[in-house]
Amino acid sequence: MNKLPSMFAMFRRAAGCGALALVSVVATPAAAQSPETITTPVVDPGAEMRQHVFAMERAYSRVHDYTATFHKQERVDGELLPLETISLKFRKPFGVYMRWMSGGFEGREVLFVRGWNDDKIRAHQGSFPDVTVNLRPDANLAMRGNRHPITKAGFGEVIRLLVRDARLAEARPQDDVQYTDLGEWEVHGARSRCIEARAPGGKFSPYYAPRAKICFNVKTKMPTRVSTWDVEDNLVEDYAYSDVRLNPGLGDADFDPENPDYNF
């Protein structure tokens, strides 16, 4: 009988010690905890903008062919050339037909299909002397007034360069590439989302351009306008696309110089 009070007292003392221990844990200030338990989430403000670029790549993988009106202005040898308007047809893996509608080259036609015509361009000037010629894509005559050969024409190359730079910025946060959301605009009649990217410039920069403005159709994700500037903020390239039709089912006749609608 006289042992029960003693056992009860021991239980009370143990319970009291447990309560003190619990209070001690709860009351431990954050400053006293190990630094490894306190983390600050890293926020990448460009992550969302890069996702828009990656969405363009995914959308283009579902495009087999398309037609568009291509608006092109480039700086070549330091001179900003006049705006050119071109009717464009494109089919994967790589077939392109272009007819100039304005810009001083009205009537010019160019046809290139990889693996056809010894991988040469079939072209004619559209003005006197209007002679049809076959040229290597990188020949001086083919490159006259152009920053890029015809083998880089179309959505594919534009998207490839945008994605390359976006992945580079993602892998190299030390470059501090800045993205600005410019909101939605109407570009050549298409509702478009526009963003601007600013990257390190200079001769040894791994990025395509120190400043680029990218607009894409909010529905199709295809580019509607892409412009780039140099380190001195001079416009270098301005490419826009209107009247775009995706997957219209272009056939072999669309890439055949014997097409009766063409003038080769």
Coordinates of C-alpha atoms in Angstrom, one line a residue:
M1 CA 0.0 0.0 0.0
N2 CA 2.7 2.5 0.9
K3 CA 4.5 2.0 -2.4
L4 CA 1.7 3.5 -4.5
P5 CA 2.3 7.2 -3.6
S6 CA 6.0 6.8 -4.3
M7 CA 5.3 5.4 -7.8
F8 CA 2.7 8.1 -8.5
A9 CA 5.3 10.8 -7.5
M10 CA 7.8 9.3 -9.9
F11 CA 5.3 9.4 -12.8
R12 CA 4.5 13.1 -12.1
R13 CA 8.2 14.0 -12.1
A14 CA 8.7 12.2 -15.4
A15 CA 5.7 13.8 -17.0
G16 CA 6.9 17.2 -15.8
C17 CA 10.3 16.6 -17.4
G18 CA 8.6 15.6 -20.7
A19 CA 6.5 18.8 -20.7
L20 CA 9.7 20.9 -20.1
A21 CA 11.4 19.2 -22.9
L22 CA 8.4 19.9 -25.3
V23 CA 8.4 23.6 -24.3
S24 CA 12.1 23.7 -24.9
V25 CA 11.7 22.4 -28.4
V26 CA 8.8 24.6 -29.3
A27 CA 10.5 27.7 -27.9
T28 CA 13.8 27.2 -29.8
P29 CA 14.1 30.4 -32.0
A30 CA 14.7 30.0 -35.8
A31 CA 18.0 31.7 -35.4
A32 CA 19.3 28.9 -33.2
Q33 CA 18.4 26.2 -35.8
S34 CA 21.0 24.8 -38.2
P35 CA 21.4 27.1 -41.3
E36 CA 20.8 24.1 -43.6
T37 CA 17.1 24.0 -42.4
I38 CA 16.4 27.5 -43.7
T39 CA 16.2 27.9 -47.5
T40 CA 15.2 30.7 -49.7
P41 CA 13.5 29.7 -53.0
V42 CA 15.3 30.9 -56.1
V43 CA 13.0 32.7 -58.5
D44 CA 14.0 32.9 -62.2
P45 CA 12.0 35.7 -63.7
G46 CA 12.9 34.5 -67.2
A47 CA 11.5 31.0 -66.7
E48 CA 8.0 31.7 -67.9
M49 CA 9.2 33.7 -70.9
R50 CA 11.5 30.8 -71.9
Q51 CA 8.5 28.4 -71.7
H52 CA 6.8 30.4 -74.4
V53 CA 9.8 29.9 -76.7
F54 CA 9.8 26.1 -75.9
A55 CA 6.1 26.0 -76.7
M56 CA 6.9 27.4 -80.2
E57 CA 9.3 24.5 -80.8
R58 CA 6.6 21.9 -79.7
A59 CA 4.0 23.5 -81.9
Y60 CA 6.3 23.6 -84.9
S61 CA 6.9 19.9 -84.6
R62 CA 3.3 19.4 -85.6
V63 CA 3.6 21.6 -88.7
H64 CA 4.2 19.7 -92.0
D65 CA 3.8 22.6 -94.4
Y66 CA 2.6 26.2 -94.6
T67 CA 2.1 29.2 -96.7
A68 CA 2.6 32.8 -95.6
T69 CA 3.5 36.3 -96.7
F70 CA 7.0 37.0 -95.5
H71 CA 8.0 40.6 -94.6
K72 CA 11.8 40.9 -94.5
Q73 CA 14.1 43.8 -93.7
E74 CA 17.9 43.3 -93.1
R75 CA 21.0 45.2 -92.5
V76 CA 23.7 44.0 -94.9
D77 CA 27.2 45.4 -95.0
G78 CA 26.1 48.1 -92.6
E79 CA 23.2 49.3 -94.7
L80 CA 19.6 48.8 -93.7
L81 CA 17.9 47.6 -96.9
P82 CA 14.3 48.3 -98.0
L83 CA 11.5 46.2 -96.7
E84 CA 10.7 43.2 -99.0
T85 CA 7.4 41.4 -99.2
I86 CA 7.5 37.8 -100.3
S87 CA 5.0 35.1 -101.0
L88 CA 6.3 31.9 -99.3
K89 CA 5.6 28.2 -99.4
F90 CA 7.4 25.7 -97.2
R91 CA 7.2 21.9 -96.8
K92 CA 9.2 19.7 -94.5
P93 CA 11.8 18.2 -94.6
F94 CA 13.0 21.2 -96.6
G95 CA 11.3 22.6 -99.7
V96 CA 10.8 26.4 -100.2
Y97 CA 9.3 28.5 -102.9
M98 CA 9.4 32.3 -102.8
R99 CA 8.0 35.0 -105.1
W100 CA 8.8 38.7 -104.4
M101 CA 5.8 41.1 -104.4
S102 CA 7.6 44.3 -103.4
G103 CA 10.9 45.8 -102.3
G104 CA 12.4 46.4 -105.7
F105 CA 12.4 42.7 -106.8
E106 CA 8.9 42.2 -107.9
G107 CA 8.5 39.1 -110.0
R108 CA 11.7 37.4 -108.7
E109 CA 11.2 33.7 -108.0
V110 CA 13.4 31.2 -106.1
L111 CA 12.9 27.5 -105.6
F112 CA 15.0 25.2 -103.4
V113 CA 14.3 21.6 -102.4
R114 CA 17.0 19.7 -100.5
G115 CA 18.2 16.8 -102.5
W116 CA 16.9 18.2 -105.8
N117 CA 18.8 20.0 -108.6
D118 CA 22.1 19.1 -107.0
D119 CA 21.1 21.0 -104.0
K120 CA 21.1 24.2 -106.0
I121 CA 18.6 27.1 -106.1
R122 CA 16.5 27.5 -109.2
A123 CA 16.0 31.3 -109.6
H124 CA 15.2 34.1 -112.0
Q125 CA 15.3 37.8 -111.5
G126 CA 11.8 38.7 -112.8
S127 CA 13.2 41.7 -114.7
F128 CA 15.4 42.2 -117.8
P129 CA 17.5 40.2 -118.5
D130 CA 15.2 37.6 -117.0
V131 CA 17.4 34.4 -117.2
T132 CA 16.7 31.3 -115.1
V133 CA 19.9 30.2 -113.3
N134 CA 21.0 27.4 -110.9
L135 CA 23.1 28.6 -108.0
R136 CA 24.6 27.2 -104.9
P137 CA 22.8 28.6 -101.8
D138 CA 26.0 30.3 -100.6
A139 CA 27.1 31.7 -104.0
N140 CA 27.8 35.4 -104.1
L141 CA 24.9 36.1 -106.5
A142 CA 22.5 34.1 -104.3
M143 CA 23.7 35.9 -101.1
R144 CA 23.6 39.4 -102.6
G145 CA 21.3 41.5 -100.4
N146 CA 20.8 38.7 -97.9
R147 CA 22.2 38.0 -94.4
H148 CA 21.3 34.3 -94.6
P149 CA 21.1 31.6 -97.4
I150 CA 17.8 30.2 -98.5
T151 CA 18.7 27.0 -96.5
K152 CA 17.8 29.0 -93.4
A153 CA 14.5 30.3 -94.6
G154 CA 11.2 29.7 -92.8
F155 CA 9.9 29.2 -89.2
G156 CA 12.2 26.4 -88.4
E157 CA 15.5 28.3 -88.3
V158 CA 14.0 31.2 -86.5
I159 CA 12.6 28.9 -83.8
R160 CA 15.8 26.9 -83.6
L161 CA 17.8 30.0 -82.8
L162 CA 15.3 31.3 -80.2
V163 CA 15.3 27.9 -78.5
R164 CA 19.1 27.6 -78.6
D165 CA 19.5 31.0 -76.8
A166 CA 16.7 30.2 -74.3
R167 CA 18.4 27.0 -73.3
L168 CA 21.7 28.7 -73.1
A169 CA 20.2 31.4 -70.8
E170 CA 18.7 28.6 -68.7
A171 CA 22.0 26.8 -68.3
R172 CA 24.0 29.9 -67.7
P173 CA 22.2 32.0 -65.0
Q174 CA 25.4 34.0 -64.6
D175 CA 24.8 35.7 -68.0
D176 CA 21.8 37.4 -66.4
V177 CA 19.7 37.4 -69.6
Q178 CA 16.8 39.7 -69.1
Y179 CA 13.3 39.0 -70.3
T180 CA 10.5 41.5 -70.5
D181 CA 6.9 40.6 -71.0
L182 CA 5.5 43.1 -73.5
G183 CA 1.9 41.8 -73.4
E184 CA -0.4 41.1 -76.3
W185 CA -0.4 43.0 -79.6
E186 CA -2.0 42.6 -83.0
V187 CA 0.7 41.8 -85.5
H188 CA -0.3 41.7 -89.1
G189 CA -3.9 40.9 -88.0
A190 CA -2.9 38.1 -85.6
R191 CA -3.3 38.3 -81.9
S192 CA 0.2 37.9 -80.6
R193 CA 2.2 37.8 -77.4
C194 CA 5.4 39.7 -77.4
I195 CA 8.5 39.4 -75.2
E196 CA 11.9 41.0 -75.3
A197 CA 15.2 39.4 -74.4
R198 CA 18.5 41.2 -73.7
A199 CA 21.6 39.1 -73.5
P200 CA 25.4 39.9 -73.3
G201 CA 26.7 41.3 -76.6
G202 CA 30.1 41.6 -78.1
K203 CA 32.2 39.6 -80.4
F204 CA 32.6 36.6 -78.1
S205 CA 29.0 36.4 -76.9
P206 CA 27.4 33.0 -77.3
Y207 CA 24.0 34.5 -78.0
Y208 CA 22.6 35.3 -81.4
A209 CA 21.8 38.9 -80.6
P210 CA 22.1 41.2 -77.6
R211 CA 18.5 42.3 -78.0
A212 CA 15.6 40.5 -79.6
K213 CA 11.9 41.1 -79.7
I214 CA 9.8 38.0 -80.3
C215 CA 6.1 38.0 -81.1
F216 CA 4.1 34.8 -81.6
N217 CA 0.5 33.9 -82.4
V218 CA -1.2 33.1 -79.1
K219 CA -3.3 30.4 -80.8
T220 CA -0.8 28.6 -83.1
K221 CA 2.5 29.6 -81.3
M222 CA 4.1 30.4 -84.6
P223 CA 6.2 33.5 -84.9
T224 CA 4.5 36.6 -86.2
R225 CA 7.4 39.0 -85.9
V226 CA 11.0 38.6 -84.8
S227 CA 13.4 41.6 -84.7
T228 CA 17.0 41.8 -83.5
W229 CA 19.4 44.7 -82.8
D230 CA 23.2 44.9 -82.4
V231 CA 25.2 46.2 -79.4
E232 CA 24.7 49.8 -80.6
D233 CA 21.0 49.2 -80.8
N234 CA 20.8 49.3 -84.6
L235 CA 18.1 47.2 -86.2
V236 CA 19.8 44.2 -87.8
E237 CA 16.9 41.9 -88.8
D238 CA 13.1 42.3 -88.9
Y239 CA 11.1 39.3 -90.0
A240 CA 7.3 39.2 -89.9
Y241 CA 4.7 36.7 -91.2
S242 CA 1.1 37.3 -92.2
D243 CA -1.7 35.3 -93.9
V244 CA -0.2 32.2 -92.4
R245 CA -1.9 28.9 -93.3
L246 CA -0.6 25.8 -91.4
N247 CA -0.7 22.3 -92.9
P248 CA -2.6 23.2 -96.1
G249 CA -1.4 20.0 -97.8
L250 CA 1.1 21.4 -100.3
G251 CA 1.9 18.9 -103.0
D252 CA 4.9 18.2 -105.3
A253 CA 3.5 20.7 -107.9
D254 CA 4.1 23.5 -105.4
F255 CA 7.8 22.8 -105.5
D256 CA 8.1 22.1 -109.2
P257 CA 9.6 24.7 -111.6
E258 CA 7.2 23.4 -114.3
N259 CA 4.2 24.6 -112.3
P260 CA 2.1 26.7 -114.7
D261 CA 1.7 29.4 -112.1
Y262 CA 5.4 29.9 -112.0
N263 CA 7.7 31.7 -114.5
F264 CA 11.0 29.8 -114.3

